[in-house]
PDB file of C-alpha atoms in Angstrom:
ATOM      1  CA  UNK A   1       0.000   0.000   0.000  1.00 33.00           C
ATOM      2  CA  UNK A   2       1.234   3.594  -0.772  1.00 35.00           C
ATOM      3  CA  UNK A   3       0.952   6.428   1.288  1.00 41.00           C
ATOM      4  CA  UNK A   4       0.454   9.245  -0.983  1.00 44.00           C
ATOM      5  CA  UNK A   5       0.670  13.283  -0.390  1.00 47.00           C
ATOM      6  CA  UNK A   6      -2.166  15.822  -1.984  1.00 45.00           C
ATOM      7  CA  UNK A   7      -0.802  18.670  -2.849  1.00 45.00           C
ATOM      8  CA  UNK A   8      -2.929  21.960  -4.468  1.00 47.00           C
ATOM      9  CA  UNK A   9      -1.379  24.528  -6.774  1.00 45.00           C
ATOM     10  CA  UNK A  10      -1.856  27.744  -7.494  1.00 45.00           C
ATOM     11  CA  UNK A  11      -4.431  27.144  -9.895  1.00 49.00           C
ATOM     12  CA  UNK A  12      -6.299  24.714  -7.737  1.00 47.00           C
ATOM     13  CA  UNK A  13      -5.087  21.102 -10.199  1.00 46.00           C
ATOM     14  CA  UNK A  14      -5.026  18.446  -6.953  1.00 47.00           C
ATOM     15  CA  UNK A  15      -1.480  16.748  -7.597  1.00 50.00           C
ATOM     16  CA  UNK A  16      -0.548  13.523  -5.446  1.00 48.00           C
ATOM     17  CA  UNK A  17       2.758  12.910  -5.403  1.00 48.00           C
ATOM     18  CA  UNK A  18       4.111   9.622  -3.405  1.00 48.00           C
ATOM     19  CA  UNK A  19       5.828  10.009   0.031  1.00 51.00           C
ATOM     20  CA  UNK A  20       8.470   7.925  -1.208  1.00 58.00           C
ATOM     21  CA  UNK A  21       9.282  10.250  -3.726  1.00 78.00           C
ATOM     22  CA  UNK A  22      10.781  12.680  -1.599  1.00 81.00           C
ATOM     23  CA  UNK A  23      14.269  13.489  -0.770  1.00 92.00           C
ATOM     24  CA  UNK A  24      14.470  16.659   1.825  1.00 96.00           C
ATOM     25  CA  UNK A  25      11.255  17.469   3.864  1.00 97.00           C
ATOM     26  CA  UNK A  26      10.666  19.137   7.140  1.00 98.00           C
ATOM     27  CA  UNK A  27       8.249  20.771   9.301  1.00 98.00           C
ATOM     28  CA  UNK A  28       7.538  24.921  10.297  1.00 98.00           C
ATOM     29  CA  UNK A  29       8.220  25.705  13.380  1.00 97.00           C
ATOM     30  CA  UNK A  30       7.485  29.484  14.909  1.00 96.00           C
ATOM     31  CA  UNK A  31       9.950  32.386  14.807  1.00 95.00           C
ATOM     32  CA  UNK A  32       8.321  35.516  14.866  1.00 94.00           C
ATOM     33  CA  UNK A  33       4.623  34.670  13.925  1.00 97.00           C
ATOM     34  CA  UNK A  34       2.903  31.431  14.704  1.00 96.00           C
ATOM     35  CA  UNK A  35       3.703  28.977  11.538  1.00 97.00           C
ATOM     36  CA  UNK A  36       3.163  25.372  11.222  1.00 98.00           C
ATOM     37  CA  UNK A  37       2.550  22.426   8.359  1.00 98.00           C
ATOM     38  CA  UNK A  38       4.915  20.294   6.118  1.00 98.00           C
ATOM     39  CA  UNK A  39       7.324  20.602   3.342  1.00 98.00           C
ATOM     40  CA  UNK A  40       8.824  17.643   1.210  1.00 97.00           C
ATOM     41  CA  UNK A  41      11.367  18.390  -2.050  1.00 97.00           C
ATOM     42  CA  UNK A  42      10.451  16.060  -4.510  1.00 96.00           C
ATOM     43  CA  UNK A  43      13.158  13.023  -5.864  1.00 94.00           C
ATOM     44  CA  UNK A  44      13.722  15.811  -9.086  1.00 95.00           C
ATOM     45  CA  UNK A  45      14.575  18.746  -7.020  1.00 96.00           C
ATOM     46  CA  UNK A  46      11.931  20.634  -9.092  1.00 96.00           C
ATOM     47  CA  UNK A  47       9.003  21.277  -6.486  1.00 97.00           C
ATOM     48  CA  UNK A  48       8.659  22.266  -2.617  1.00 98.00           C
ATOM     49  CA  UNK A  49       5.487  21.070  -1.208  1.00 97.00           C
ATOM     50  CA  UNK A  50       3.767  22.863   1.528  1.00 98.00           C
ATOM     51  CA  UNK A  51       1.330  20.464   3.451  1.00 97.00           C
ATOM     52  CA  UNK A  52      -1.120  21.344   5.977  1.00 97.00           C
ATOM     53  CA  UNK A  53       0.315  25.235   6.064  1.00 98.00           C
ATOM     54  CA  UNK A  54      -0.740  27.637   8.027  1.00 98.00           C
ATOM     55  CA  UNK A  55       0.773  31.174   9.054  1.00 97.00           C
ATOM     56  CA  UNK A  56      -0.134  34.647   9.997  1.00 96.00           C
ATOM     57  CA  UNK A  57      -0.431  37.388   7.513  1.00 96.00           C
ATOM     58  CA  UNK A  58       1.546  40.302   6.808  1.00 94.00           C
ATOM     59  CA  UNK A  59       3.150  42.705   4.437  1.00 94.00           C
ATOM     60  CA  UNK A  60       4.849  40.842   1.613  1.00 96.00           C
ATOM     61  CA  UNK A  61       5.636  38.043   2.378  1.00 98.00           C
ATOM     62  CA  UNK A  62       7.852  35.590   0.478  1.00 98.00           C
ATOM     63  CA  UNK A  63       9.140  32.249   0.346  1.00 98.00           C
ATOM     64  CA  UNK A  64      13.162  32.262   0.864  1.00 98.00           C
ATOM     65  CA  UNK A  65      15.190  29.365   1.038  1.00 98.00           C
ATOM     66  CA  UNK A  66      18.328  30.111   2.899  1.00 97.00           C
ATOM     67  CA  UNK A  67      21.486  28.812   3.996  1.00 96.00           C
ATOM     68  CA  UNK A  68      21.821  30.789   7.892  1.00 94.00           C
ATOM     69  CA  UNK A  69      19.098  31.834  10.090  1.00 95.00           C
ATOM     70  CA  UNK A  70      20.759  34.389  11.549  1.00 93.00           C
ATOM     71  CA  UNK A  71      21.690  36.209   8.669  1.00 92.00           C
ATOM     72  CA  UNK A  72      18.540  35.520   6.177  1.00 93.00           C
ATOM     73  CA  UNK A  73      19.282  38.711   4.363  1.00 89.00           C
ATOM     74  CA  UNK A  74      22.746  37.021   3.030  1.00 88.00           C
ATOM     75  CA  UNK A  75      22.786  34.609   0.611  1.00 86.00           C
ATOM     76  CA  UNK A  76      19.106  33.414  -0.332  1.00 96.00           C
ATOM     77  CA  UNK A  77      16.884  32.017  -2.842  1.00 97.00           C
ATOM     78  CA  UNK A  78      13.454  33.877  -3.601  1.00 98.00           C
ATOM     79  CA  UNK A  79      11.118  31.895  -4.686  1.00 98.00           C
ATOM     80  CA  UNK A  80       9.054  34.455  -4.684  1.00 97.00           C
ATOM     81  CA  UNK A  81       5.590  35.693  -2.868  1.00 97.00           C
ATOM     82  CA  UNK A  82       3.629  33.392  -0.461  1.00 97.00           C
ATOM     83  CA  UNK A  83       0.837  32.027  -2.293  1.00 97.00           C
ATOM     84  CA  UNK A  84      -2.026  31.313   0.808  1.00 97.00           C
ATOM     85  CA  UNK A  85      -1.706  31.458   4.547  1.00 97.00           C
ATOM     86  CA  UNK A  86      -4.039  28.178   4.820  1.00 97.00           C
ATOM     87  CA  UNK A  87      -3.369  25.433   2.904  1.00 97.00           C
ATOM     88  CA  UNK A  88      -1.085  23.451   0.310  1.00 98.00           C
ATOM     89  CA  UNK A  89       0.908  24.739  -2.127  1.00 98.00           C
ATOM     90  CA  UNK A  90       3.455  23.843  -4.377  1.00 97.00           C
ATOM     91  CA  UNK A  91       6.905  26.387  -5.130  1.00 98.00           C
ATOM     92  CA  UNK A  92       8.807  25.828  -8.498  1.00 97.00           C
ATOM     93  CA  UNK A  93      12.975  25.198  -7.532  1.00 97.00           C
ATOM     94  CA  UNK A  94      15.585  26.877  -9.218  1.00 97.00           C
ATOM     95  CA  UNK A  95      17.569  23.634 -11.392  1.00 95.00           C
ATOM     96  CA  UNK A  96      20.678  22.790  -8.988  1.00 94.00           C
ATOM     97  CA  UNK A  97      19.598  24.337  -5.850  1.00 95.00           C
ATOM     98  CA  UNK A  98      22.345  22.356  -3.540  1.00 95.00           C
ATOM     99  CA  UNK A  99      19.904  21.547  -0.531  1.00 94.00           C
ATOM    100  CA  UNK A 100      22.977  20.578   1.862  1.00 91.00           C
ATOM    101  CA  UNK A 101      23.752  24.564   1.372  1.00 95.00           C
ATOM    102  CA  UNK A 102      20.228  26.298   1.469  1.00 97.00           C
ATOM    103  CA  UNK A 103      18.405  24.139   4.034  1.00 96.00           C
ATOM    104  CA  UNK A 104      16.067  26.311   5.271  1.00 98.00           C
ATOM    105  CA  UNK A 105      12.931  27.130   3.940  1.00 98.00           C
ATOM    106  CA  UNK A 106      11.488  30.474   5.556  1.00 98.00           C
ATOM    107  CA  UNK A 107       8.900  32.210   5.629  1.00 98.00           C
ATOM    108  CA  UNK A 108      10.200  35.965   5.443  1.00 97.00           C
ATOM    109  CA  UNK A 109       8.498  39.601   5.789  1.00 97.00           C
ATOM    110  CA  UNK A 110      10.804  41.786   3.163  1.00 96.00           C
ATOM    111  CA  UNK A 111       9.021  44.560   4.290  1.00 95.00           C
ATOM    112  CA  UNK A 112      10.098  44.617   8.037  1.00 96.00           C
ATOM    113  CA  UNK A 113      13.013  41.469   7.272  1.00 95.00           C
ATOM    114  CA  UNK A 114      11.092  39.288  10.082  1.00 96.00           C
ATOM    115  CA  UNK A 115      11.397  35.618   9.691  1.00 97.00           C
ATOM    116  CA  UNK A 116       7.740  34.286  10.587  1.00 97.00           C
ATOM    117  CA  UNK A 117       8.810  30.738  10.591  1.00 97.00           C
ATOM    118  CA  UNK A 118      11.055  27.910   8.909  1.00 98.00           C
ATOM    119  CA  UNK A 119      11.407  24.409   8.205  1.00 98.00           C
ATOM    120  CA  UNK A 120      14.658  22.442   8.224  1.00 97.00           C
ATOM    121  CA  UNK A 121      15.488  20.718   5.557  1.00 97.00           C
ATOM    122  CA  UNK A 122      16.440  17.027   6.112  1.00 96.00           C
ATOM    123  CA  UNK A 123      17.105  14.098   3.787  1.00 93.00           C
TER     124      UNK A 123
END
């Protein structure tokens, strides 16, 4: 039996993409804002999943992937604005992103450079 995970995108086509598929995923965990939910990478290194997402809203708001949490500013990956604060969503990846490198995935306020909240990438 496979365990499969349903994933929206922007324009609302349900994907399901096997668990076993994956190769990086974590889970959100707060920083400055409450943020929760799921991300998996898929075996391609083409698409970030967001699973069962949820975080607060604010002034643009993008998805970064990043390399050091305490310098988010230096060294990231835009990949670009948020696209809900309730839900699943799927982000296109840059062709080879090294995800040993940019391991975090953040949720980050250009506006006021706040980091809502972040998963850790692991394999």
């Amino acid at each position: 039996m496979s365990t499969f995970l349903i994933s929206c995108s922007k324009d609302d086509e349900v994907v399901t993409t096997p668990i076993e598929n994956t190769v990086f995923k974590g889970s959100f965990v707060n920083s400055a804002h409450p943020t929760s939910g799921n991300v998996t990478i898929n075996k391609e290194k083409t698409k970030l999943n967001f699973t069962d997402f949820k975080s607060d809203s604010g002034p643009d708001l993008d998805i970064y992937l990043v390399s050091n949490l305490s310098n988010v500013n230096e060294g990231f990956i835009n990949l670009g604005d948020i696209k809900g604060l309730n839900g699943n969503y799927i982000y296109d990846l840059p062709a080879n992103t090294d995800f040993t490198v940019y391991k975090y995935v953040v949720v980050w306020c250009v506006d006021f450079n706040v980091n809502f909240g972040y998963a850790t990438l692991v394999p």
